Amino acid sequence: MEIPYTISTRPDTGLWNAKVGIWLFLASEVMLFGGLFSAYIFLRIDAAPGMWPHGLLNVPVGTMNTAILILSSVTVVLAWASLKMRRYRAYWWYMLATILCGVIFLTVKLAYEWPQKFEHFGAYIKPEALGKYEKYLGNERRTEKGLEPRIEITGHLHSQNAKEYEVALDPVNAEPDNPAMDRPHFFPLPVTDKIATIEKEDVERATMFLPTHSAYFASYFTITGLHGMHVLGGVLVFIYMWLPVSKRLYQRNPEHLANRVEVSGLFWHFVDLIWIFVFPLFYLL
Amino acid sequence: MNNPPDISQDPKEYEEYAHGVQKHVRAYLMVGALLLTFTAITVALSYVDFGTRKANIGIAMLVATLKAGAVALVFMHLAAEKRLIYRILIFTGFFVLGLFWLILLAWYDYPIFK
């Protein structure tokens, strides 16, 4: 059975069917991500002072990944334009570039950014014990300057026993009164060799930077995870369209392949569009 | 911007057609460069203190909306699409705005926001 209107337009819609299909799918995707973004806004407004962390993500790496995704949006639209001009060789190269961009994006996220977070440790101090750790928090100065209080000590978990944690401190806790630590840095500062001992009875909760750490990381991992799954889906579809099986379709009917690339390209641009909002919301603000 | 027209089998017409698509390609490259520039601007602006965090968020979201608009209009060809696609998107916009409106309702309903 032949699928109707894969190339020719349907008289009542004025469009070939897959195009209507992909836009309806993208409409549902807007609602899916819209729900998650509204949850993000809700959680962020709800966060008590000091409970929404800033500057924990690697901004240069995030910027690079944003650039890679934008670049892939350009290459996929060039791949489609090449098919429209019946230049298969150029299409093949542009599609390969798109696939590589997607793979690099995912590799950076899964093999570098996320594991780095899993190795990082944070301990939220109980309100009544904050004074005891003032030398790591610098809240007297922050209160004077009208800044949000620091209630968490972060770094690498050096060791722990039944009673206490030993943490190699992040610079923000190693030099809490340094004005340079009031704002996040573009290049992440390495963990210092200054060790702090934190008694477990003074800790409200302590965890690695996992979804359980905070509403911030819960929404970060949920949204970037779902976005990453979309990138993976797009890459798999593009691989199929890059393989010889699609060349056979091109030889049979080049416009059919061009239309397939157009709808998968529309999905890819949408994934790029979501990242355009994810990047500033989680990395910069 | 319109989509490139359908291809012609006539060599001379094809030449004109290919030339037309090339124009679109130039537009795609320019928008790509613009998006990369705006990404750098977004990062740079996040290190500028606009007084309150709300102001910084507002400015960053404005730049992000401009970037998303460029992607939608040029890469996704929304600058010139068929009416049905716009109809689908109007419905989507209505429902997604409704979704965000629920947050506003909660703002008045939920004591912790006050």
GROMACS .gro file of C-alpha atoms in nm:
model
  399
    1MET     CA    1   0.000   0.000   0.000
    2GLU     CA    2   0.132   0.340  -0.091
    3ILE     CA    3   0.127   0.611   0.172
    4PRO     CA    4  -0.060   0.907   0.024
    5TYR     CA    5   0.062   1.268   0.007
    6THR     CA    6   0.429   1.208   0.093
    7ILE     CA    7   0.532   1.450  -0.181
    8SER     CA    8   0.223   1.597  -0.343
    9THR     CA    9   0.010   1.831  -0.135
   10ARG     CA   10  -0.329   1.731   0.001
   11PRO     CA   11  -0.596   1.952  -0.157
   12ASP     CA   12  -0.775   2.039   0.167
   13THR     CA   13  -0.466   2.124   0.378
   14GLY     CA   14  -0.239   2.250   0.100
   15LEU     CA   15   0.045   2.052   0.262
   16TRP     CA   16   0.201   1.709   0.232
   17ASN     CA   17   0.093   1.495   0.528
   18ALA     CA   18   0.420   1.455   0.717
   19LYS     CA   19   0.451   1.829   0.752
   20VAL     CA   20   0.114   1.855   0.926
   21GLY     CA   21   0.210   1.553   1.137
   22ILE     CA   22   0.541   1.696   1.256
   23TRP     CA   23   0.383   2.032   1.349
   24LEU     CA   24   0.111   1.858   1.550
   25PHE     CA   25   0.385   1.656   1.722
   26LEU     CA   26   0.587   1.972   1.790
   27ALA     CA   27   0.272   2.133   1.936
   28SER     CA   28   0.253   1.844   2.186
   29GLU     CA   29   0.625   1.888   2.256
   30VAL     CA   30   0.568   2.256   2.337
   31MET     CA   31   0.317   2.146   2.601
   32LEU     CA   32   0.557   1.882   2.738
   33PHE     CA   33   0.847   2.123   2.781
   34GLY     CA   34   0.603   2.403   2.878
   35GLY     CA   35   0.494   2.191   3.175
   36LEU     CA   36   0.854   2.137   3.281
   37PHE     CA   37   0.946   2.505   3.238
   38SER     CA   38   0.643   2.612   3.443
   39ALA     CA   39   0.754   2.362   3.712
   40TYR     CA   40   1.098   2.527   3.697
   41ILE     CA   41   0.942   2.873   3.751
   42PHE     CA   42   0.730   2.737   4.037
   43LEU     CA   43   1.027   2.573   4.212
   44ARG     CA   44   1.247   2.877   4.163
   45ILE     CA   45   0.992   3.124   4.302
   46ASP     CA   46   0.930   2.885   4.592
   47ALA     CA   47   1.302   2.849   4.678
   48ALA     CA   48   1.390   2.996   5.019
   49PRO     CA   49   1.682   3.248   5.029
   50GLY     CA   50   2.008   3.066   4.955
   51MET     CA   51   1.831   2.752   4.832
   52TRP     CA   52   1.864   2.821   4.457
   53PRO     CA   53   2.231   2.771   4.372
   54HIS     CA   54   2.419   2.987   4.123
   55GLY     CA   55   2.740   2.925   3.932
   56LEU     CA   56   2.752   2.547   3.977
   57LEU     CA   57   2.757   2.463   3.607
   58ASN     CA   58   3.049   2.494   3.368
   59VAL     CA   59   2.964   2.802   3.155
   60PRO     CA   60   3.239   2.766   2.885
   61VAL     CA   61   3.136   2.404   2.824
   62GLY     CA   62   2.767   2.500   2.816
   63THR     CA   63   2.845   2.783   2.572
   64MET     CA   64   3.041   2.544   2.351
   65ASN     CA   65   2.752   2.296   2.351
   66THR     CA   66   2.510   2.576   2.260
   67ALA     CA   67   2.733   2.675   1.968
   68ILE     CA   68   2.754   2.310   1.856
   69LEU     CA   69   2.375   2.279   1.857
   70ILE     CA   70   2.334   2.605   1.659
   71LEU     CA   71   2.596   2.483   1.413
   72SER     CA   72   2.405   2.155   1.371
   73SER     CA   73   2.085   2.350   1.299
   74VAL     CA   74   2.272   2.528   1.018
   75THR     CA   75   2.419   2.206   0.878
   76VAL     CA   76   2.084   2.024   0.876
   77VAL     CA   77   1.914   2.307   0.687
   78LEU     CA   78   2.208   2.310   0.443
   79ALA     CA   79   2.169   1.933   0.402
   80TRP     CA   80   1.806   1.986   0.309
   81ALA     CA   81   1.890   2.273   0.069
   82SER     CA   82   2.152   2.046  -0.094
   83LEU     CA   83   1.885   1.781  -0.155
   84LYS     CA   84   1.658   2.047  -0.301
   85MET     CA   85   1.939   2.128  -0.546
   86ARG     CA   86   1.994   1.753  -0.606
   87ARG     CA   87   2.350   1.762  -0.473
   88TYR     CA   88   2.361   1.431  -0.287
   89ARG     CA   89   2.733   1.442  -0.206
   90ALA     CA   90   2.697   1.781  -0.032
   91TYR     CA   91   2.387   1.650   0.150
   92TRP     CA   92   2.586   1.348   0.271
   93TRP     CA   93   2.861   1.566   0.418
   94TYR     CA   94   2.623   1.815   0.581
   95MET     CA   95   2.425   1.529   0.732
   96LEU     CA   96   2.744   1.371   0.865
   97ALA     CA   97   2.838   1.707   1.022
   98THR     CA   98   2.493   1.727   1.185
   99ILE     CA   99   2.524   1.374   1.325
  100LEU     CA  100   2.874   1.450   1.460
  101CYS     CA  101   2.748   1.771   1.625
  102GLY     CA  102   2.469   1.575   1.796
  103VAL     CA  103   2.710   1.305   1.912
  104ILE     CA  104   2.957   1.565   2.047
  105PHE     CA  105   2.675   1.743   2.232
  106LEU     CA  106   2.562   1.418   2.396
  107THR     CA  107   2.916   1.303   2.476
  108VAL     CA  108   2.999   1.633   2.646
  109LYS     CA  109   2.678   1.613   2.848
  110LEU     CA  110   2.691   1.247   2.947
  111ALA     CA  111   3.065   1.179   2.969
  112TYR     CA  112   3.182   1.514   3.110
  113GLU     CA  113   2.920   1.750   3.251
  114TRP     CA  114   2.695   1.507   3.436
  115PRO     CA  115   2.976   1.288   3.585
  116GLN     CA  116   3.148   1.605   3.713
  117LYS     CA  117   2.831   1.685   3.906
  118PHE     CA  118   2.804   1.332   4.043
  119GLU     CA  119   3.150   1.376   4.201
  120HIS     CA  120   3.069   1.707   4.368
  121PHE     CA  121   2.942   1.720   4.725
  122GLY     CA  122   2.724   1.968   4.912
  123ALA     CA  123   2.611   1.986   5.275
  124TYR     CA  124   2.325   2.214   5.376
  125ILE     CA  125   2.387   2.341   5.729
  126LYS     CA  126   2.104   2.353   5.985
  127PRO     CA  127   1.990   2.713   6.054
  128GLU     CA  128   2.095   2.692   6.422
  129ALA     CA  129   2.449   2.576   6.327
  130LEU     CA  130   2.521   2.838   6.058
  131GLY     CA  131   2.722   3.053   6.301
  132LYS     CA  132   2.955   2.764   6.379
  133TYR     CA  133   3.061   2.748   6.013
  134GLU     CA  134   3.078   3.124   5.958
  135LYS     CA  135   3.443   3.100   5.844
  136TYR     CA  136   3.325   2.892   5.546
  137LEU     CA  137   3.005   3.086   5.478
  138GLY     CA  138   3.087   3.454   5.533
  139ASN     CA  139   2.727   3.542   5.612
  140GLU     CA  140   2.804   3.844   5.836
  141ARG     CA  141   2.954   4.027   5.542
  142ARG     CA  142   2.684   3.904   5.304
  143THR     CA  143   2.407   4.028   5.536
  144GLU     CA  144   2.579   4.369   5.556
  145LYS     CA  145   2.591   4.384   5.176
  146GLY     CA  146   2.229   4.270   5.138
  147LEU     CA  147   2.325   3.943   4.965
  148GLU     CA  148   2.144   3.609   5.000
  149PRO     CA  149   2.282   3.396   5.286
  150ARG     CA  150   2.505   3.095   5.215
  151ILE     CA  151   2.366   2.785   5.378
  152GLU     CA  152   2.562   2.517   5.194
  153ILE     CA  153   2.925   2.406   5.204
  154THR     CA  154   3.041   2.245   4.880
  155GLY     CA  155   3.350   2.072   4.744
  156HIS     CA  156   3.489   1.723   4.706
  157LEU     CA  157   3.405   1.471   4.975
  158HIS     CA  158   3.745   1.381   5.114
  159SER     CA  159   3.628   1.128   5.372
  160GLN     CA  160   3.350   1.063   5.618
  161ASN     CA  161   3.286   0.863   5.933
  162ALA     CA  162   2.984   0.814   6.155
  163LYS     CA  163   3.015   1.165   6.300
  164GLU     CA  164   3.161   1.397   6.039
  165TYR     CA  165   3.237   1.481   5.677
  166GLU     CA  166   3.577   1.604   5.560
  167VAL     CA  167   3.537   1.823   5.252
  168ALA     CA  168   3.801   1.972   5.021
  169LEU     CA  169   3.637   2.312   4.981
  170ASP     CA  170   3.525   2.496   4.672
  171PRO     CA  171   3.687   2.846   4.653
  172VAL     CA  172   3.353   3.002   4.744
  173ASN     CA  173   3.370   2.834   5.088
  174ALA     CA  174   3.750   2.849   5.120
  175GLU     CA  175   3.748   3.230   5.084
  176PRO     CA  176   3.388   3.326   5.167
  177ASP     CA  177   3.471   3.690   5.245
  178ASN     CA  178   3.651   3.749   4.916
  179PRO     CA  179   3.426   3.989   4.714
  180ALA     CA  180   3.530   3.802   4.397
  181MET     CA  181   3.322   3.508   4.525
  182ASP     CA  182   2.999   3.711   4.534
  183ARG     CA  183   2.929   3.643   4.168
  184PRO     CA  184   2.974   3.326   3.960
  185HIS     CA  185   3.289   3.300   3.747
  186PHE     CA  186   3.296   3.233   3.374
  187PHE     CA  187   3.576   2.977   3.408
  188PRO     CA  188   3.501   2.738   3.695
  189LEU     CA  189   3.750   2.762   3.982
  190PRO     CA  190   3.911   2.433   4.088
  191VAL     CA  191   3.847   2.280   4.429
  192THR     CA  192   4.103   2.403   4.686
  193ASP     CA  193   4.318   2.189   4.914
  194LYS     CA  194   4.162   2.351   5.221
  195ILE     CA  195   3.977   2.083   5.417
  196ALA     CA  196   3.672   2.157   5.632
  197THR     CA  197   3.534   1.923   5.894
  198ILE     CA  198   3.155   1.930   5.913
  199GLU     CA  199   2.977   1.749   6.193
  200LYS     CA  200   2.689   1.537   6.069
  201GLU     CA  201   2.460   1.656   6.349
  202ASP     CA  202   2.494   2.011   6.211
  203VAL     CA  203   2.388   1.905   5.863
  204GLU     CA  204   2.031   1.940   5.740
  205ARG     CA  205   2.106   1.716   5.441
  206ALA     CA  206   2.414   1.624   5.246
  207THR     CA  207   2.440   1.468   4.903
  208MET     CA  208   2.639   1.465   4.583
  209PHE     CA  209   2.511   1.695   4.308
  210LEU     CA  210   2.230   1.456   4.210
  211PRO     CA  211   1.859   1.524   4.150
  212THR     CA  212   1.809   1.470   4.525
  213HIS     CA  213   2.047   1.760   4.602
  214SER     CA  214   1.797   2.040   4.538
  215ALA     CA  215   1.499   2.156   4.331
  216TYR     CA  216   1.763   2.320   4.107
  217PHE     CA  217   1.944   1.995   4.023
  218ALA     CA  218   1.616   1.799   4.008
  219SER     CA  219   1.488   2.034   3.736
  220TYR     CA  220   1.834   2.055   3.571
  221PHE     CA  221   1.867   1.677   3.532
  222THR     CA  222   1.500   1.632   3.430
  223ILE     CA  223   1.501   1.901   3.161
  224THR     CA  224   1.852   1.839   3.025
  225GLY     CA  225   1.789   1.462   3.041
  226LEU     CA  226   1.467   1.488   2.842
  227HIS     CA  227   1.636   1.729   2.602
  228GLY     CA  228   1.927   1.486   2.565
  229MET     CA  229   1.684   1.206   2.479
  230HIS     CA  230   1.545   1.428   2.204
  231VAL     CA  231   1.898   1.489   2.072
  232LEU     CA  232   1.959   1.112   2.075
  233GLY     CA  233   1.631   1.051   1.887
  234GLY     CA  234   1.723   1.313   1.627
  235VAL     CA  235   2.073   1.165   1.581
  236LEU     CA  236   1.928   0.814   1.526
  237VAL     CA  237   1.686   0.944   1.261
  238PHE     CA  238   1.966   1.138   1.089
  239ILE     CA  239   2.190   0.829   1.087
  240TYR     CA  240   1.912   0.640   0.908
  241MET     CA  241   1.885   0.920   0.652
  242TRP     CA  242   2.260   0.924   0.603
  243LEU     CA  243   2.296   0.547   0.545
  244PRO     CA  244   2.288   0.388   0.195
  245VAL     CA  245   1.923   0.288   0.248
  246SER     CA  246   1.829   0.654   0.208
  247LYS     CA  247   2.047   0.687  -0.101
  248ARG     CA  248   1.824   0.428  -0.263
  249LEU     CA  249   1.521   0.643  -0.177
  250TYR     CA  250   1.705   0.944  -0.324
  251GLN     CA  251   1.763   0.758  -0.649
  252ARG     CA  252   1.398   0.653  -0.659
  253ASN     CA  253   1.246   0.983  -0.554
  254PRO     CA  254   1.476   1.265  -0.435
  255GLU     CA  255   1.188   1.490  -0.328
  256HIS     CA  256   1.062   1.221  -0.089
  257LEU     CA  257   1.399   1.213   0.089
  258ALA     CA  258   1.409   1.596   0.091
  259ASN     CA  259   1.069   1.600   0.263
  260ARG     CA  260   1.183   1.344   0.519
  261VAL     CA  261   1.490   1.555   0.593
  262GLU     CA  262   1.270   1.864   0.621
  263VAL     CA  263   1.041   1.714   0.887
  264SER     CA  264   1.328   1.564   1.088
  265GLY     CA  265   1.506   1.900   1.048
  266LEU     CA  266   1.200   2.076   1.191
  267PHE     CA  267   1.223   1.846   1.495
  268TRP     CA  268   1.596   1.920   1.525
  269HIS     CA  269   1.541   2.298   1.512
  270PHE     CA  270   1.281   2.261   1.787
  271VAL     CA  271   1.536   2.076   2.002
  272ASP     CA  272   1.779   2.364   1.936
  273LEU     CA  273   1.506   2.614   2.025
  274ILE     CA  274   1.444   2.445   2.363
  275TRP     CA  275   1.818   2.457   2.439
  276ILE     CA  276   1.822   2.831   2.364
  277PHE     CA  277   1.605   2.872   2.677
  278VAL     CA  278   1.762   2.593   2.886
  279PHE     CA  279   2.114   2.734   2.855
  280PRO     CA  280   2.060   3.078   3.016
  281LEU     CA  281   1.805   2.952   3.271
  282PHE     CA  282   2.034   2.687   3.420
  283TYR     CA  283   2.389   2.798   3.336
  284LEU     CA  284   2.377   3.175   3.359
  285LEU     CA  285   2.095   3.305   3.579
  286MET     CA  286   1.116   3.434   0.348
  287ASN     CA  287   0.960   3.173   0.118
  288ASN     CA  288   1.054   2.810   0.087
  289PRO     CA  289   1.259   2.728  -0.221
  290PRO     CA  290   1.019   2.640  -0.505
  291ASP     CA  291   0.990   2.288  -0.645
  292ILE     CA  292   1.268   2.178  -0.875
  293SER     CA  293   1.241   2.193  -1.254
  294GLN     CA  294   1.363   1.924  -1.495
  295ASP     CA  295   1.464   2.183  -1.756
  296PRO     CA  296   1.844   2.254  -1.731
  297LYS     CA  297   1.804   2.628  -1.775
  298GLU     CA  298   1.521   2.651  -1.526
  299TYR     CA  299   1.721   2.430  -1.290
  300GLU     CA  300   2.008   2.680  -1.304
  301GLU     CA  301   1.773   2.960  -1.199
  302TYR     CA  302   1.622   2.737  -0.934
  303ALA     CA  303   1.963   2.643  -0.789
  304HIS     CA  304   2.054   3.011  -0.784
  305GLY     CA  305   1.733   3.080  -0.586
  306VAL     CA  306   1.814   2.807  -0.331
  307GLN     CA  307   2.167   2.950  -0.298
  308LYS     CA  308   2.010   3.277  -0.181
  309HIS     CA  309   1.831   3.085   0.094
  310VAL     CA  310   2.159   2.917   0.186
  311ARG     CA  311   2.320   3.260   0.236
  312ALA     CA  312   2.029   3.355   0.465
  313TYR     CA  313   2.074   3.034   0.667
  314LEU     CA  314   2.445   3.104   0.712
  315MET     CA  315   2.376   3.462   0.820
  316VAL     CA  316   2.116   3.354   1.074
  317GLY     CA  317   2.359   3.089   1.206
  318ALA     CA  318   2.626   3.358   1.255
  319LEU     CA  319   2.368   3.584   1.420
  320LEU     CA  320   2.265   3.307   1.662
  321LEU     CA  321   2.629   3.243   1.759
  322THR     CA  322   2.680   3.618   1.816
  323PHE     CA  323   2.368   3.639   2.030
  324THR     CA  324   2.486   3.339   2.233
  325ALA     CA  325   2.807   3.530   2.313
  326ILE     CA  326   2.596   3.837   2.399
  327THR     CA  327   2.374   3.629   2.633
  328VAL     CA  328   2.681   3.499   2.818
  329ALA     CA  329   2.840   3.846   2.839
  330LEU     CA  330   2.516   4.009   2.965
  331SER     CA  331   2.483   3.751   3.243
  332TYR     CA  332   2.800   3.897   3.400
  333VAL     CA  333   2.661   4.253   3.388
  334ASP     CA  334   2.469   4.358   3.698
  335PHE     CA  335   2.138   4.515   3.590
  336GLY     CA  336   2.042   4.595   3.949
  337THR     CA  337   1.821   4.300   4.034
  338ARG     CA  338   1.830   3.935   3.938
  339LYS     CA  339   1.480   3.976   3.793
  340ALA     CA  340   1.617   4.238   3.550
  341ASN     CA  341   1.899   4.002   3.446
  342ILE     CA  342   1.651   3.717   3.391
  343GLY     CA  343   1.422   3.946   3.190
  344ILE     CA  344   1.703   4.062   2.961
  345ALA     CA  345   1.838   3.708   2.909
  346MET     CA  346   1.489   3.579   2.825
  347LEU     CA  347   1.440   3.865   2.579
  348VAL     CA  348   1.762   3.771   2.396
  349ALA     CA  349   1.663   3.401   2.407
  350THR     CA  350   1.320   3.488   2.258
  351LEU     CA  351   1.489   3.681   1.974
  352LYS     CA  352   1.714   3.381   1.903
  353ALA     CA  353   1.422   3.137   1.917
  354GLY     CA  354   1.227   3.369   1.684
  355ALA     CA  355   1.512   3.362   1.429
  356VAL     CA  356   1.524   2.979   1.443
  357ALA     CA  357   1.145   2.951   1.402
  358LEU     CA  358   1.110   3.211   1.126
  359VAL     CA  359   1.408   3.119   0.909
  360PHE     CA  360   1.525   2.763   0.986
  361MET     CA  361   1.171   2.632   1.044
  362HIS     CA  362   1.032   2.842   0.755
  363LEU     CA  363   0.759   2.997   0.967
  364ALA     CA  364   0.811   3.332   0.796
  365ALA     CA  365   0.608   3.191   0.506
  366GLU     CA  366   0.402   2.882   0.584
  367LYS     CA  367   0.059   2.752   0.497
  368ARG     CA  368  -0.236   2.873   0.702
  369LEU     CA  369  -0.298   2.535   0.869
  370ILE     CA  370   0.044   2.543   1.040
  371TYR     CA  371  -0.029   2.888   1.185
  372ARG     CA  372  -0.366   2.761   1.308
  373ILE     CA  373  -0.196   2.472   1.488
  374LEU     CA  374   0.052   2.715   1.643
  375ILE     CA  375  -0.217   2.961   1.755
  376PHE     CA  376  -0.386   2.678   1.947
  377THR     CA  377  -0.051   2.572   2.093
  378GLY     CA  378   0.028   2.928   2.201
  379PHE     CA  379  -0.314   2.960   2.363
  380PHE     CA  380  -0.273   2.640   2.564
  381VAL     CA  381   0.088   2.700   2.666
  382LEU     CA  382   0.002   3.053   2.782
  383GLY     CA  383  -0.286   2.895   2.978
  384LEU     CA  384  -0.035   2.662   3.138
  385PHE     CA  385   0.186   2.952   3.248
  386TRP     CA  386  -0.124   3.141   3.361
  387LEU     CA  387  -0.181   2.863   3.617
  388ILE     CA  388   0.139   2.979   3.789
  389LEU     CA  389  -0.010   3.327   3.816
  390LEU     CA  390  -0.324   3.179   3.973
  391ALA     CA  391  -0.110   2.989   4.222
  392TRP     CA  392   0.070   3.314   4.301
  393TYR     CA  393  -0.254   3.452   4.448
  394ASP     CA  394  -0.367   3.124   4.597
  395TYR     CA  395  -0.062   2.987   4.770
  396PRO     CA  396   0.048   3.164   5.088
  397ILE     CA  397   0.423   3.096   5.050
  398PHE     CA  398   0.443   3.332   4.750
  399LYS     CA  399   0.313   3.627   4.951
   0.00000   0.00000   0.00000
